[in-house]
Each structure stands twice: as structure tokens, then as C-alpha cells.
């Protein structure tokens, strides 16, 4: 923890660092300062020896150093600092999404980007997030275990299967020998959100070709609060001067979160067969945060005195109201084992099996099931969501000499079997109970988040089989091409065939053009097909609590109201660009793209619950149905077209006694709703087209001289529009662009130790306040595409042995 004097000293130092960085030539960014276009990549191609410069599709390669340059221990948040089209929302105080933060590439859905670890599919999170997206959780992978990351910015379903519509993120674990460790502490300028991190990695060489690497990482972050007292809480305190009312009655900010993560990566020669390998990640964590305050004077469904419970009044327990605390406990594991031969000149192969599981449990503290009266507990286990995936993969590459080709034809082929299972486990009986008080108007279920009931509980699975072929040919030394075709069959909805064509032409050894066209798909998950949920919210005008339900599209009520069986999202992607490198350190690329997604996945229009609908829901045993004000369900609702441009540049040059590294990246991205029922809704159409910035950029300069390294970075997020609903309709607010600056000074004290001090958002920049949400005590929009906690400073110590 830092005191005020050290804070002021660090801020002065940070300002000096920023000025020095500007004078040194701050002109760019993407943060991989030590990455070159000659680094071999393995994502998006199955031909050995492809580099960033020679690959047929755009691939970013982010070094270990670039990943660790962020104050965050979460891989996803580190990527936001270096890839402008990659956004991770913090979503403070927003149920499960504040713990499982959605990550988007090119402003598409979080589950339209495929996550790989060491080239193998990583499982999804069990939590269904914004608009029903169920993507992988990058935060479950220990960042200290990462060797480098490759980000393919192109459609790749024909090569990798479902989800690869926006692109592919391939995390390569560090397999180098040696012992390394770090310790870091950070805190926001406001004096809250202290975050302590520890990490250690041990790598061992086994013989000439084997290795074993073990990594452990721990992080503990305190809560933040960017909040003011609610108007209704001020009025309540004035009306009840005898009561002590907390100020604020609820926090809006980051949750308290503690995580522990492990990683293993090992390979052992297996004689003539090649090598056996295994890698795994494991994580667990606990988080908790406030949700909406319950006002005793405005919530008769909780606070009424009724004859069913004579002598009992909730005011005796919560006289000044109460703020439920929602929390999560999660356990995440992924195991991969296989046998491969990568040494053959003409034929290589890889056989593997993997199992991944994410188990996310929810709990609620400081609450009540009012319908149970004095028999109600105040803390509840709400149940668990479990996502598991089992994959079998067989991959091979054959290099066939063909007359007329500059190099042997690279023929990659393989097959996959995947079983995906989703499970809902019930919570405490009291969390979903409809007690005797419900008959006289007291609210059932745990207040704030009803638990999962036996009617919601269940286990559902989906099996898929796939086969693919991927041809890569060099027609001449300058011209190469790629054709990929994949067939996949799903037990729940049928089969699909997807293809990709790509080509690259090299005008000179330093200048080339490339283009690709592909089709893609994202299959609905068992969780999206079958799960139901209940949520509570607060009307921004009336400040009345409301309860809404999300039904399965297979629910009889949903079907009667127009729900249809979910189908895969389908895409068409066109990418074309220019890539260059020079002998004097300047390299980069420009790529334009268009992504059309049909049958895009979302929630249906909101249906107001009538007495007839409520009776049907109660008859089906849907938890909380007696208090529902609205319902919806998942649906294939609309078609979109996303167009954009990525510009990436890097410049490295020795200047006098030091070296200057400049890197830059800019993304323009615009999505339009072109068809579907949402196109008739001005509100939804506007949100899909304006709720993310069209313009994003990042730029950095790093000056290295002797034992010192000075980094300055700028991140820009363009304008965007936010919205919230209430009893009178939708309220919109437009937010201007925001520029955030980061600085860091590293001192390599010895050959084996270094110290870094730095600050992210060094000038303590905040966006405009969220005016339409001010009635709830919230200062800044929780839907912002950037962090809204202000400046954060940190100190980090690295050591190697």
C-alpha cells in the first residue's frame, strides 16, 4: 500500500517519464516492441516456416515482454493495451459479467473468437453473458506462463471449426528452461483497488529435446468504488434521522477478487514415434461485490408486515435497508495429452485428447427470502453452472513434391470429435423457495438473484464430428495460395461445410499483397439451447425493483410466443491487405475486411408478462415467475455487416548509445444491421451500430539505454453510445472519445533482477459521467469499453535464477 507522500512522488516521476517519452519520439504502438515480421507463426497456417511477413492472413505476434508490460495479471486485459480492435469490458456491479468479463475482437460477439492454447481448443466459460454469448475466459490462463500470443485477424472456421468468425487467439505457453519469479503491487489514485500479485515459473530441460515447465500465479484485488449517494437514500435518511444509513448505500466498482492459477507444459522424446506431450492449466478464485440497495420505504414486497408472520418485520433485521452482496466461486481446468512427430521432412502428425471444465458457483450474502419470513436465511448458495468439453483430434501434414511448384505442396488434413456438456446444479432450497408469505404479496426467492431450482437444473450435451483438408501451394517464388475445406456435423442441428481461399503475391522481398475469402459458423451451445435464468434490476426513473426471466427457446411458453429452435450463425469474410518490411527497421501492414454474419445470435424482444403468461410460467415451475415483469429468450434475430481497416506499424533503430522502439496500431470498425427483426427496432439497431467505438488506436515509444528502459504509451477509444431501459422507455447517452496514457521505467539492476515503476492512465483521465444512471449512484457507465477507475500506479520486481 502506498501513502499519500509516495503517491505524489510517483505521480511527479510519472509525469517526468511521460515528458521524456514524448521527447524521445512517441509515435506509435501495438506494444510488441521486440517482435519482428520474421518471427515464425503457427496460427492460420499449417506450413512450417511461415512468418508474419509471409503468412497469407494478418497475424499479430505478441511477445512475453509485451504481455507482461500491463499492470493486469489477466491475459485478456493485457491484449487490450496492444491490439486496438480487442476490447474487454470491466462491467462493474453487473452480476456474473463482472467476474467473467467478455472479450471482443472487431466488435463481434465474445464467442465469435476462438481461443487456442498451444494450438488446441480451449473450453468455454459456464457463464452465459451479454446477449447470450458463451465464450472462453482468457482470465483463467496464468499470464506468467505465456511465452507469446498469436492473434489471427481473419475468419478461420474452415481451419479450426466453430467460433472462428472474428479470428483466433493462440496462446503459446513458455517452455524455456530456467527459474523466474515476480512480485507486483498496484493501487488506484483514489486509494482503493489495491492489487497484489505473485508469480513463479520453473523450467527444466529433459535430455536434448524434452522439457518440463511449471508455473504458479496468485492475485488478490480489493474492491473499487466510483459512487455517489443515491437520491432515494438521501431522502430515506432525512425521513428517518434515528437510523444510520451508509454513505453510499451501495458501491459501483470492481469486485473483490482473489485467484490462484497453475500451468504445466511438458514434452518427452518417444523414440521413433516422435514425442509425447502434455500441458494443462488450472485456476480457482473467489469474488464478491454489491448489487442494488433495497429501500425499506419503497419495497413493500420485501418489507410489508403480514398476518402470516405475526410479530415479524424485516425492519428489525435491516432497519436501514440492505444491499445484497453477490459472489462467485469458480474452478477451471484444462488438460491436453498427445503424441506427435514433427521431425519428418515429408510427413508429420499429431494425435491428442483434451478435457476442459469450468465450474462457476454463485452465492448471495446480506439478503432475504421475504416469503419465508423469519425462517429465511440471509446467505444463500445459488447453485452452479458447469461447462465441460472433451476433444479428440488427429492432425497430419504431408508435403508432396509437385512438378511446376516452387516448393512441395503442403497438404494438411485431420479429424475431430468434440462432446460439449452444460449442467445446471440447484442452489439452496431457500434460494428458490416460494414460501407462505408469497400468498400475501411477499417476494419469493433469495432477493437479488434467485437460486437455480430443480425445474431449471439439468444436464445437456452436444456431439460434433469434423474433417478438414488445408492445401498450401507456392505457385512461384513470389505467388502462393491456400485452399481449406471443413465438414462438421452436430447432433443438435445438423451439418455444415465451410471453406477458405487465400493468396499472397510478393512484389519484392520486402513488399507483398494478400487477400482471403472464407465462410464460417458458430454453433449454438447446449447452454444456449437449454438454460433458463432469472435476473433483477432497478428502474432508473422509479427506482423500483423489477424481475425478468430468460426462458429456453424450447420452453412451451416461449414457443407459444414465437420462439424457434436455434440455428448456427453463418459468416462470410473478405480480407485484403498490404504487408511490408525494410532493412532500416520499419515494418507494418494494412488490412481491410468485411464480415457478414447471418442469423446473428441475441435475445428476443422483451415480452411484458400478462396474468395469463404468469400463470403458465408458474404452472411450469419457473422460479420467480410470480414476480416477473418481463421475459425473453435466445434467438437467431438479425444479420449484420462489419467493415473495417487494421493498420499496424513498427520501427526499431539504434540511436547513439541506446535503442528506440516505436510501434503503432489503429483499427476502424463499423457494424450495420442489414436485415432481421432488430432492423425494425430503432433502439436495438442503434445499440448494435453505436455501442462500441468505430475508432481505436494504441501507440508507444520505448527507449532503452544501458540498464534503463523508458516506455510511454497512448491508448485511444473513439466515441460510442450507451443506453438503459426504464418504465418510460430507452434513454441514450453519447460519449466522446477518450485518450489514456501509460508510462513505465524499468531498471535492470543486475543481470538477473529488474525493477519497474509505472502508471496506467497516468493523467487520471475519466470519461463523462453516466447521467442517465446517476439515480442509482453510478458515476460512470458500466458498459464502457475501457476502465473507469482512473489512474493506477504499480511497482514490479522480476528475478531470474
CSV table of C-alpha atoms in Angstrom, one decimal, residues 44 56-58 106 152-159 164-165 470-471 480-486 497-504 514-521 570-577 591-598:
chain,number,residue,atom,x,y,z
A,44,UNK,CA,-3.7,-19.7,-39.5
A,56,UNK,CA,-1.4,-15.3,-46.1
A,57,UNK,CA,-3.6,-13.7,-43.4
A,58,UNK,CA,-2.8,-11.0,-40.9
A,106,UNK,CA,-13.5,-6.4,-34.1
A,152,UNK,CA,-5.1,-14.2,-36.3
A,153,UNK,CA,-7.3,-11.4,-37.6
A,154,UNK,CA,-9.3,-13.3,-40.2
A,155,UNK,CA,-12.1,-15.8,-40.5
A,156,UNK,CA,-10.8,-19.4,-39.9
A,157,UNK,CA,-13.8,-21.7,-39.3
A,158,UNK,CA,-12.6,-23.8,-42.3
A,159,UNK,CA,-9.3,-24.4,-40.5
A,164,UNK,CA,-13.5,-18.6,-35.5
A,165,UNK,CA,-15.6,-15.9,-37.2
A,470,UNK,CA,-6.0,-27.5,-46.0
A,471,UNK,CA,-3.8,-27.1,-49.1
A,480,UNK,CA,1.4,-18.6,-53.1
A,481,UNK,CA,-2.1,-19.7,-52.3
A,482,UNK,CA,-4.2,-21.6,-49.8
A,483,UNK,CA,-7.5,-23.6,-50.0
A,484,UNK,CA,-9.2,-25.1,-46.9
A,485,UNK,CA,-12.4,-27.1,-46.6
A,486,UNK,CA,-14.1,-28.3,-43.4
A,497,UNK,CA,-19.5,-27.1,-44.8
A,498,UNK,CA,-17.1,-24.1,-44.7
A,499,UNK,CA,-14.2,-23.1,-46.9
A,500,UNK,CA,-11.4,-20.6,-47.2
A,501,UNK,CA,-9.4,-19.3,-50.2
A,502,UNK,CA,-6.3,-17.1,-49.6
A,503,UNK,CA,-3.5,-15.8,-51.8
A,504,UNK,CA,-0.3,-13.8,-51.4
A,514,UNK,CA,-2.5,-10.7,-49.6
A,515,UNK,CA,-6.2,-11.5,-49.7
A,516,UNK,CA,-8.6,-14.1,-48.4
A,517,UNK,CA,-12.3,-15.1,-48.6
A,518,UNK,CA,-13.9,-17.5,-46.2
A,519,UNK,CA,-17.2,-18.8,-44.8
A,520,UNK,CA,-17.6,-19.5,-41.2
A,521,UNK,CA,-20.1,-20.5,-38.5
A,570,UNK,CA,-23.1,-18.2,-40.5
A,571,UNK,CA,-20.5,-15.7,-41.8
A,572,UNK,CA,-18.7,-14.6,-45.0
A,573,UNK,CA,-15.4,-12.8,-44.5
A,574,UNK,CA,-13.3,-10.9,-47.1
A,575,UNK,CA,-9.9,-9.6,-46.2
A,576,UNK,CA,-7.3,-7.8,-48.4
A,577,UNK,CA,-4.1,-6.1,-47.4
A,591,UNK,CA,-5.6,-4.9,-44.0
A,592,UNK,CA,-9.2,-4.1,-44.9
A,593,UNK,CA,-12.0,-6.5,-44.1
A,594,UNK,CA,-15.7,-7.2,-44.4
A,595,UNK,CA,-17.5,-9.7,-42.2
A,596,UNK,CA,-21.2,-10.5,-42.9
A,597,UNK,CA,-22.9,-12.6,-40.2
A,598,UNK,CA,-26.3,-14.1,-40.8
